[in-house]
């Protein structure tokens, strides 16, 4: 099935996702430096992120898990010139690659990359940090429950929270899989259920060039 999913993603991309030299350059540099490409969002998912941001006139974006900054490029494309992205990455080598790709892209909105554990960075933000309009959670899956809670604390009513990779080829349903990442995702689902700060939420499975996975989406009350 994987081959067909990939071909269909290519079909979608060739029709609906315009080529962008910045995005192409980011993927090329990532590949040239020997980093894997499966961690990046698929282009049609990048476009979905862009559209959610555009629909809601978001200006301030928080991203947990920069990796090569490919998704950061999609987030930036959706912002006005005075928009702002705070992105963070836990692994030094990934942060260096992400910073290089961000510098090369010469993006108009301000993009600030911090290196360190997202939970520590978020807790250290100044008390008067303005809430974010859109939050993309894509860092270590083990910490998703913690990231969700911290994100809710940096939100306003109407903030959109998008959590990537919450299905993991169905491993969330495999009782034998007790990896911290999978346990973290299950705990995230439990935390989202009837959360007093969440207005509405859902999750969708996705199949495509990146295999079988999915995302969760929440609107803050
Ligand atoms: C993995 C992480 C991601 O954020 C992603 O989009 C795909 C895969 C991973 O850790 O395997
Ligand atoms: Mg991801």
Coordinates of N, CA and C and ligand atoms in Angstrom, one line a residue:
X1 N 0.8 -1.2 0.0 CA 0.0 0.0 0.0 C 0.9 1.3 0.0
X2 N 2.0 1.2 0.6 CA 2.9 2.4 0.8 C 3.2 3.1 -0.6
X3 N 3.4 2.2 -1.6 CA 3.8 2.8 -2.9 C 2.6 3.6 -3.4
X4 N 1.4 3.1 -3.3 CA 0.2 3.8 -3.8 C 0.0 5.1 -3.0
X5 N 0.2 5.0 -1.7 CA 0.0 6.2 -0.8 C 1.0 7.3 -1.3
X6 N 2.2 6.9 -1.6 CA 3.3 7.9 -2.0 C 2.9 8.4 -3.3
X7 N 2.4 7.6 -4.3 CA 2.1 8.1 -5.6 C 0.9 9.1 -5.5
X8 N -0.1 8.8 -4.6 CA -1.2 9.7 -4.5 C -0.8 11.0 -3.9
X9 N 0.1 10.9 -2.9 CA 0.7 12.2 -2.4 C 1.4 13.0 -3.5
X10 N 2.1 12.3 -4.3 CA 2.8 13.0 -5.4 C 1.8 13.6 -6.4
X11 N 0.7 12.9 -6.6 CA -0.3 13.4 -7.5 C -0.9 14.7 -6.9
X12 N -1.3 14.6 -5.6 CA -1.8 15.8 -4.9 C -0.9 17.0 -5.0
X13 N 0.4 16.7 -4.7 CA 1.4 17.7 -4.7 C 1.6 18.4 -6.0
X14 N 1.6 17.5 -7.1 CA 1.8 18.1 -8.4 C 0.7 18.9 -8.9
X15 N -0.5 18.7 -8.4 CA -1.7 19.5 -8.8 C -1.9 20.7 -7.9
X16 N -1.7 20.5 -6.6 CA -2.2 21.5 -5.6 C -1.1 22.3 -4.8
X17 N 0.1 21.8 -4.8 CA 1.1 22.4 -4.0 C 2.1 23.1 -4.8
X18 N 2.1 24.4 -4.9 CA 3.0 25.1 -5.8 C 4.5 24.9 -5.4
X19 N 5.4 24.8 -6.3 CA 6.8 24.7 -6.0 C 7.3 26.0 -5.4
X20 N 8.1 25.8 -4.4 CA 8.6 27.0 -3.7 C 10.1 26.7 -3.5
X21 N 11.0 27.5 -4.1 CA 12.4 27.3 -4.0 C 12.9 27.2 -2.5
X22 N 12.3 27.9 -1.6 CA 12.7 27.9 -0.2 C 12.5 26.5 0.4
X23 N 11.3 25.9 0.1 CA 11.0 24.6 0.6 C 11.9 23.5 0.0
X24 N 12.1 23.7 -1.3 CA 12.9 22.7 -2.1 C 14.4 22.8 -1.5
X25 N 14.9 24.0 -1.3 CA 16.2 24.2 -0.9 C 16.4 23.6 0.6
X26 N 15.4 23.8 1.4 CA 15.4 23.2 2.8 C 15.5 21.7 2.7
X27 N 14.7 21.1 1.9 CA 14.8 19.6 1.9 C 16.1 19.1 1.3
X28 N 16.6 19.9 0.3 CA 17.9 19.5 -0.4 C 19.0 19.6 0.6
X29 N 19.1 20.7 1.3 CA 20.2 20.9 2.3 C 20.1 19.9 3.4
X30 N 18.9 19.5 3.8 CA 18.7 18.5 4.9 C 19.3 17.1 4.4
X31 N 18.9 16.8 3.2 CA 19.4 15.6 2.6 C 20.9 15.6 2.3
X32 N 21.4 16.7 1.8 CA 22.8 16.8 1.5 C 23.7 16.6 2.8
X33 N 23.1 17.1 3.9 CA 23.9 17.0 5.2 C 23.7 15.6 5.8
X34 N 22.9 14.8 5.2 CA 22.8 13.4 5.6 C 21.7 13.2 6.7
X35 N 20.8 14.1 6.9 CA 19.8 14.0 7.8 C 18.6 13.2 7.2
X36 N 17.8 12.5 8.0 CA 16.7 11.8 7.4 C 15.6 12.7 6.9
X37 N 14.7 12.3 6.0 CA 13.7 13.2 5.5 C 12.3 12.8 6.1
X38 N 12.2 11.6 6.7 CA 10.9 11.2 7.2 C 10.3 12.0 8.4
X39 N 11.2 12.7 9.0 CA 10.7 13.5 10.2 C 10.0 14.8 9.7
X40 N 10.2 15.2 8.5 CA 9.6 16.4 8.0 C 8.1 16.2 7.7
X41 N 7.3 17.2 7.8 CA 5.9 17.0 7.4 C 5.8 16.8 5.9
X42 N 4.8 16.1 5.4 CA 4.6 16.0 4.0 C 4.1 17.4 3.4
X43 N 4.4 17.7 2.2 CA 4.0 19.0 1.7 C 2.5 19.3 1.8
X44 N 1.7 18.3 1.5 CA 0.3 18.5 1.6 C -0.2 18.8 3.0
X45 N 0.6 18.2 4.0 CA 0.3 18.5 5.4 C 0.8 19.9 5.7
X46 N 1.9 20.3 5.2 CA 2.5 21.6 5.4 C 1.5 22.7 4.9
X47 N 0.8 22.4 3.8 CA -0.2 23.3 3.2 C -1.4 23.4 4.2
X48 N -1.8 22.3 4.8 CA -2.9 22.3 5.7 C -2.5 23.2 6.9
X49 N -1.3 23.1 7.4 CA -0.9 24.0 8.5 C -1.0 25.5 8.0
X50 N -0.5 25.7 6.8 CA -0.5 27.1 6.3 C -2.0 27.6 6.2
X51 N -2.9 26.7 5.8 CA -4.3 27.1 5.6 C -5.0 27.4 7.0
X52 N -4.7 26.5 8.0 CA -5.3 26.7 9.3 C -4.9 28.1 9.9
X53 N -3.6 28.5 9.6 CA -3.1 29.7 10.1 C -3.7 30.9 9.4
X54 N -3.8 30.7 8.0 CA -4.5 31.8 7.2 C -5.9 32.0 7.6
X55 N -6.6 30.9 7.8 CA -8.1 30.9 8.2 C -8.3 31.7 9.4
X56 N -7.4 31.7 10.3 CA -7.6 32.3 11.6 C -6.7 33.5 11.8
X57 N -6.2 34.1 10.7 CA -5.4 35.3 10.8 C -4.4 35.3 12.0
X58 N -3.7 34.2 12.1 CA -2.7 34.0 13.2 C -1.5 34.9 12.9
X59 N -1.0 35.4 14.0 CA 0.3 36.2 13.9 C 1.4 35.7 14.7
X60 N 1.1 35.0 15.8 CA 2.1 34.5 16.7 C 2.0 33.0 16.7
X61 N 3.1 32.4 16.4 CA 3.1 30.9 16.3 C 4.2 30.3 17.2
X62 N 3.9 29.3 17.9 CA 4.8 28.5 18.7 C 5.0 27.2 18.1
X63 N 6.2 26.7 17.9 CA 6.5 25.4 17.3 C 7.5 24.7 18.2
X64 N 7.1 23.5 18.6 CA 7.9 22.6 19.4 C 8.5 21.5 18.5
X65 N 9.8 21.5 18.3 CA 10.4 20.5 17.4 C 10.6 21.1 16.1
X66 N 11.8 21.7 15.9 CA 12.1 22.4 14.7 C 12.6 21.5 13.6
X67 N 13.5 20.5 14.1 CA 14.3 19.7 13.2 C 14.9 20.5 12.1
X68 N 14.6 20.3 10.8 CA 15.3 21.0 9.7 C 14.6 22.3 9.4
X69 N 13.6 22.7 10.2 CA 12.8 23.9 10.0 C 11.9 23.9 8.7
X70 N 11.7 22.7 8.2 CA 10.8 22.6 7.0 C 9.4 23.0 7.3
X71 N 8.9 22.4 8.4 CA 7.5 22.9 8.9 C 7.5 24.4 9.2
X72 N 8.6 24.8 9.8 CA 8.8 26.3 10.1 C 8.6 27.1 8.9
X73 N 9.1 26.6 7.8 CA 8.9 27.4 6.5 C 7.4 27.5 6.1
X74 N 6.7 26.4 6.3 CA 5.3 26.4 6.0 C 4.6 27.3 6.9
X75 N 4.9 27.3 8.2 CA 4.3 28.2 9.2 C 4.6 29.7 8.8
X76 N 5.8 29.9 8.4 CA 6.2 31.3 8.1 C 5.5 31.8 6.8
X77 N 5.3 30.9 5.8 CA 4.6 31.3 4.6 C 3.2 31.8 4.9
X78 N 2.6 31.3 6.0 CA 1.2 31.7 6.2 C 1.1 33.0 7.0
X79 N 2.2 33.6 7.4 CA 2.2 34.8 8.3 C 2.4 36.1 7.5
X80 N 1.8 37.1 8.1 CA 2.1 38.5 7.5 C 3.6 38.8 7.9
X81 N 4.1 39.9 7.3 CA 5.5 40.2 7.5 C 5.8 40.5 9.0
X82 N 4.8 41.0 9.7 CA 5.1 41.3 11.1 C 4.8 40.1 12.0
X83 N 4.6 39.0 11.4 CA 4.3 37.8 12.2 C 5.6 37.3 12.9
X84 N 5.4 36.4 13.9 CA 6.5 35.9 14.7 C 6.3 34.4 15.0
X85 N 7.4 33.7 14.9 CA 7.5 32.3 15.2 C 8.5 32.1 16.3
X86 N 8.2 31.4 17.3 CA 9.2 30.9 18.3 C 9.2 29.4 18.1
X87 N 10.4 28.9 17.7 CA 10.5 27.5 17.4 C 11.6 26.9 18.3
X88 N 11.5 25.7 18.8 CA 12.5 25.2 19.7 C 12.8 23.7 19.3
X89 N 14.1 23.4 19.5 CA 14.6 22.1 19.1 C 15.6 21.5 20.2
X90 N 15.4 20.3 20.6 CA 16.1 19.7 21.7 C 17.5 19.2 21.3
X91 N 17.7 18.8 20.1 CA 19.0 18.2 19.7 C 19.8 19.3 19.0
X92 N 21.1 19.4 19.5 CA 22.0 20.4 19.0 C 22.2 20.4 17.5
X93 N 22.4 19.1 17.0 CA 22.7 19.0 15.5 C 21.5 19.4 14.7
X94 N 20.3 19.1 15.2 CA 19.1 19.4 14.5 C 18.9 21.0 14.5
X95 N 19.2 21.5 15.7 CA 19.0 23.0 15.9 C 19.9 23.7 14.9
X96 N 21.2 23.2 14.8 CA 22.1 23.9 13.9 C 21.7 23.8 12.4
X97 N 21.2 22.7 12.1 CA 20.6 22.5 10.7 C 19.4 23.4 10.5
X98 N 18.5 23.4 11.5 CA 17.3 24.3 11.4 C 17.7 25.7 11.2
X99 N 18.6 26.2 12.0 CA 19.1 27.6 12.0 C 19.7 27.9 10.6
X100 N 20.5 27.0 10.1 CA 21.1 27.2 8.8 C 20.0 27.4 7.7
X101 N 19.0 26.5 7.8 CA 17.9 26.5 6.8 C 17.1 27.8 6.9
X102 N 16.9 28.2 8.2 CA 16.1 29.5 8.4 C 16.9 30.7 7.9
X103 N 18.2 30.7 8.1 CA 19.0 31.8 7.6 C 19.0 31.8 6.1
X104 N 19.1 30.7 5.5 CA 19.1 30.6 4.0 C 17.8 31.1 3.4
X105 N 16.7 30.9 4.2 CA 15.4 31.2 3.6 C 15.1 32.6 3.6
X106 N 15.8 33.4 4.4 CA 15.5 34.9 4.4 C 14.0 35.2 4.5
X107 N 13.4 34.6 5.6 CA 12.0 34.7 5.7 C 11.6 36.1 6.2
X108 N 10.4 36.6 5.8 CA 10.0 38.0 6.2 C 9.6 38.0 7.7
X109 N 8.7 37.1 8.1 CA 8.3 37.1 9.6 C 9.6 36.8 10.4
X110 N 9.5 37.3 11.6 CA 10.6 37.0 12.6 C 10.6 35.5 13.0
X111 N 11.6 34.8 12.9 CA 11.7 33.4 13.3 C 12.8 33.3 14.4
X112 N 12.4 33.0 15.6 CA 13.4 32.8 16.6 C 13.5 31.3 17.0
X113 N 14.8 30.8 16.9 CA 15.0 29.4 17.2 C 15.7 29.3 18.6
X114 N 15.2 28.5 19.5 CA 15.9 28.3 20.7 C 16.2 26.8 20.8
X115 N 17.5 26.5 21.3 CA 17.9 25.1 21.4 C 17.8 24.7 22.9
X116 N 17.1 23.6 23.1 CA 17.0 23.1 24.5 C 15.7 22.3 24.6
X117 N 15.5 21.7 25.8 CA 14.3 21.0 26.0 C 13.1 21.9 26.0
X118 N 12.1 21.6 25.1 CA 11.0 22.6 25.0 C 10.3 22.9 26.3
X119 N 10.1 21.9 27.1 CA 9.4 22.2 28.4 C 10.2 23.2 29.3
X120 N 11.5 23.0 29.2 CA 12.4 24.0 30.0 C 12.3 25.4 29.4
X121 N 12.4 25.5 28.1 CA 12.3 26.8 27.4 C 10.9 27.4 27.7
X122 N 9.9 26.7 27.6 CA 8.5 27.2 27.8 C 8.4 27.7 29.2
X123 N 8.9 27.0 30.2 CA 8.7 27.4 31.6 C 9.5 28.6 31.9
X124 N 10.6 28.8 31.1 CA 11.5 30.0 31.3 C 11.0 31.2 30.6
X125 N 10.0 31.1 29.8 CA 9.5 32.3 29.1 C 9.0 33.4 30.1
X126 N 9.2 34.7 29.7 CA 8.8 35.7 30.7 C 7.3 35.6 31.0
X127 N 7.0 36.0 32.2 CA 5.6 36.0 32.7 C 4.6 36.7 31.8
X128 N 5.1 37.8 31.1 CA 4.2 38.6 30.3 C 4.3 38.2 28.8
X129 N 4.7 37.0 28.5 CA 4.7 36.6 27.1 C 3.3 36.6 26.6
X130 N 3.1 37.2 25.4 CA 1.8 37.3 24.8 C 1.4 35.9 24.4
X131 N 0.1 35.6 24.5 CA -0.3 34.2 24.1 C -0.1 34.0 22.6
X132 N 0.1 32.7 22.2 CA 0.3 32.4 20.8 C -1.1 32.1 20.2
X133 N -1.2 32.3 18.8 CA -2.4 32.1 18.1 C -2.5 30.7 17.6
X134 N -1.3 30.1 17.3 CA -1.2 28.8 16.7 C 0.0 28.0 17.3
X135 N -0.2 26.8 17.7 CA 0.8 26.1 18.4 C 1.0 24.7 17.7
X136 N 2.2 24.4 17.2 CA 2.4 23.2 16.4 C 3.4 22.3 17.3
X137 N 2.8 21.3 17.8 CA 3.6 20.4 18.7 C 4.1 19.2 17.9
X138 N 5.4 19.1 17.8 CA 6.0 18.1 16.9 C 7.4 17.6 17.5
X139 N 7.6 17.8 18.7 CA 8.8 17.4 19.4 C 8.7 15.9 19.9
X140 N 9.5 15.5 20.9 CA 9.5 14.2 21.4 C 8.1 13.8 21.9
X141 N 7.6 12.7 21.4 CA 6.2 12.3 21.6 C 6.0 11.9 23.1
X142 N 7.0 11.5 23.7 CA 6.9 11.1 25.1 C 6.4 12.2 26.0
X143 N 6.7 13.5 25.6 CA 6.4 14.6 26.4 C 5.1 15.3 25.9
X144 N 4.4 14.8 25.0 CA 3.2 15.4 24.5 C 2.2 15.9 25.6
X145 N 2.0 15.0 26.7 CA 1.0 15.5 27.7 C 1.5 16.8 28.3
X146 N 2.8 16.8 28.6 CA 3.4 18.0 29.2 C 3.4 19.2 28.3
X147 N 3.7 19.0 27.0 CA 3.7 20.0 26.0 C 2.3 20.6 25.8
X148 N 1.3 19.7 25.9 CA -0.1 20.1 25.7 C -0.5 21.1 26.9
X149 N -0.1 20.7 28.1 CA -0.5 21.5 29.2 C 0.2 22.9 29.2
X150 N 1.5 22.8 28.9 CA 2.3 24.1 28.8 C 1.8 25.0 27.7
X151 N 1.4 24.4 26.6 CA 0.8 25.1 25.4 C -0.5 25.8 25.8
X152 N -1.3 25.1 26.6 CA -2.6 25.7 27.0 C -2.3 26.9 27.9
X153 N -1.3 26.9 28.6 CA -0.9 28.0 29.5 C -0.4 29.2 28.7
X154 N 0.0 29.0 27.4 CA 0.5 30.1 26.6 C -0.5 30.4 25.5
X155 N -1.8 30.0 25.7 CA -2.8 30.2 24.7 C -3.8 31.3 25.2
X156 N -4.7 31.7 24.2 CA -5.8 32.5 24.5 C -7.0 31.8 24.0
X157 N -8.2 32.3 24.3 CA -9.4 31.7 23.7 C -9.3 31.7 22.2
X158 N -9.5 30.5 21.6 CA -9.4 30.5 20.1 C -8.1 30.0 19.6
X159 N -7.1 29.9 20.4 CA -5.8 29.4 19.9 C -6.0 28.0 19.4
X160 N -5.3 27.7 18.3 CA -5.3 26.4 17.7 C -4.1 25.6 18.1
X161 N -4.3 24.4 18.5 CA -3.1 23.5 18.9 C -3.2 22.3 17.9
X162 N -2.1 22.1 17.2 CA -2.0 21.0 16.3 C -0.9 20.1 16.8
X163 N -1.2 18.8 17.0 CA -0.2 17.9 17.5 C 0.1 16.8 16.4
X164 N 1.4 16.7 16.0 CA 1.7 15.9 14.9 C 2.1 14.4 15.4
X165 N 1.8 13.5 14.6 CA 2.3 12.1 14.8 C 1.7 11.4 16.0
X166 N 0.3 11.4 16.1 CA -0.3 10.9 17.2 C -0.9 9.4 17.0
X167 N -0.7 8.9 15.9 CA -1.2 7.5 15.6 C -0.1 6.5 15.4
X168 N 1.0 6.9 14.8 CA 2.2 6.0 14.7 C 1.9 4.6 14.2
X169 N 1.3 4.6 13.0 CA 1.0 3.3 12.3 C 0.1 2.4 13.2
X170 N -0.7 3.0 14.1 CA -1.6 2.3 14.9 C -1.0 1.7 16.2
X171 N 0.3 2.1 16.4 CA 1.0 1.5 17.6 C 0.3 2.0 18.9
X172 N -0.4 3.1 18.8 CA -1.1 3.5 20.1 C -2.1 2.5 20.6
X173 N -2.5 1.6 19.7 CA -3.5 0.6 20.1 C -2.8 -0.8 20.4
X174 N -1.5 -0.8 20.2 CA -0.8 -2.1 20.4 C -0.5 -2.2 21.9
X175 N -1.1 -3.1 22.7 CA -0.9 -3.2 24.1 C 0.5 -3.6 24.5
X176 N 1.2 -4.3 23.5 CA 2.6 -4.7 23.8 C 3.6 -3.6 23.7
X177 N 3.1 -2.5 23.0 CA 4.1 -1.4 22.8 C 4.0 -0.4 24.0
X178 N 5.0 -0.5 24.9 CA 5.0 0.4 26.0 C 6.2 1.4 25.9
X179 N 6.6 1.7 24.7 CA 7.7 2.7 24.5 C 7.2 4.0 25.1
X180 N 8.1 4.7 25.7 CA 7.7 6.0 26.3 C 7.0 6.9 25.3
X181 N 7.4 6.9 24.0 CA 6.7 7.8 23.0 C 5.3 7.4 22.9
X182 N 5.0 6.1 22.8 CA 3.6 5.6 22.6 C 2.8 5.8 23.9
X183 N 3.4 5.6 25.0 CA 2.7 5.8 26.3 C 2.3 7.3 26.4
X184 N 3.3 8.1 26.0 CA 3.1 9.6 26.0 C 1.9 10.0 25.1
X185 N 1.8 9.4 24.0 CA 0.6 9.7 23.1 C -0.7 9.3 23.7
X186 N -0.7 8.1 24.3 CA -1.9 7.6 24.9 C -2.3 8.6 26.1
X187 N -1.3 9.0 26.8 CA -1.6 9.9 27.9 C -2.1 11.3 27.4
X188 N -1.6 11.6 26.2 CA -2.1 12.9 25.6 C -3.6 12.8 25.2
X189 N -4.0 11.6 24.7 CA -5.4 11.5 24.3 C -6.2 11.6 25.6
X190 N -5.8 10.9 26.7 CA -6.5 11.0 27.9 C -6.6 12.4 28.5
X191 N -5.5 13.1 28.3 CA -5.5 14.5 28.8 C -6.4 15.4 28.0
X192 N -6.5 15.1 26.7 CA -7.4 16.0 25.9 C -8.9 15.7 26.2
X193 N -9.1 14.5 26.6 CA -10.5 14.1 26.8 C -11.1 14.9 27.9
X194 N -12.2 15.7 27.6 CA -12.9 16.5 28.6 C -12.0 17.5 29.3
X195 N -11.0 18.0 28.6 CA -10.1 19.0 29.2 C -10.8 20.3 29.4
X196 N -10.8 20.8 30.6 CA -11.6 22.0 30.9 C -11.1 23.2 30.1
X197 N -9.9 23.2 29.6 CA -9.5 24.4 28.8 C -9.6 24.2 27.3
X198 N -10.2 23.0 26.9 CA -10.3 22.8 25.4 C -11.8 22.9 25.0
X199 N -12.0 23.7 24.0 CA -13.4 24.0 23.5 C -13.8 22.8 22.6
X200 N -13.0 22.3 21.7 CA -13.3 21.2 20.9 C -11.9 20.6 20.4
X201 N -12.0 19.3 20.2 CA -10.8 18.6 19.7 C -11.1 17.4 18.9
X202 N -10.2 17.0 18.0 CA -10.4 15.7 17.3 C -9.0 15.2 16.9
X203 N -9.0 14.1 16.3 CA -7.7 13.5 15.7 C -8.1 12.9 14.4
X204 N -7.2 13.0 13.4 CA -7.4 12.3 12.1 C -6.2 11.4 11.8
X205 N -6.5 10.2 11.3 CA -5.5 9.4 10.8 C -5.1 9.9 9.4
X206 N -3.8 9.8 9.1 CA -3.4 10.1 7.7 C -2.6 8.9 7.2
X207 N -2.7 8.8 5.9 CA -1.8 7.8 5.1 C -1.2 8.7 4.0
X208 N 0.0 8.3 3.6 CA 0.6 9.1 2.5 C 2.1 8.8 2.4
X209 N 2.8 9.7 1.9 CA 4.2 9.5 1.7 C 5.0 9.2 3.0
X210 N 4.4 9.6 4.1 CA 5.1 9.4 5.4 C 4.5 8.2 6.1
X211 N 3.8 7.4 5.4 CA 3.2 6.2 6.1 C 1.9 6.5 6.7
X212 N 1.5 5.6 7.7 CA 0.3 5.7 8.4 C 0.5 6.5 9.7
X213 N -0.1 7.6 9.9 CA 0.1 8.4 11.1 C -1.1 9.2 11.4
X214 N -1.0 10.4 11.9 CA -2.2 11.2 12.1 C -1.8 12.4 13.0
X215 N -2.8 13.3 13.1 CA -2.6 14.5 13.9 C -3.8 14.7 14.8
X216 N -3.6 15.4 15.9 CA -4.7 15.9 16.7 C -4.8 17.4 16.6
X217 N -6.0 17.9 16.8 CA -6.3 19.3 16.7 C -7.2 19.7 17.8
X218 N -6.8 20.9 18.4 CA -7.7 21.4 19.5 C -7.9 22.9 19.4
X219 N -9.0 23.3 19.8 CA -9.3 24.8 19.9 C -9.4 25.1 21.4
X220 N -8.7 26.1 21.8 CA -8.7 26.5 23.2 C -10.0 27.2 23.6
X221 N -10.5 26.9 24.7 CA -11.8 27.5 25.2 C -11.5 28.9 25.6
Ligands
LIG1 C1 9.0 10.9 13.8 C2 8.8 12.1 14.3 C3 8.1 13.1 13.7 O1 7.8 14.3 14.2 C4 7.5 12.8 12.4 O2 6.8 13.7 11.7 C5 7.8 11.5 11.8 C6 8.5 10.6 12.5 C7 9.8 9.9 14.5 O3 10.3 10.2 15.6 O4 10.0 8.8 14.1
LIG2 MG1 6.2 15.3 13.1

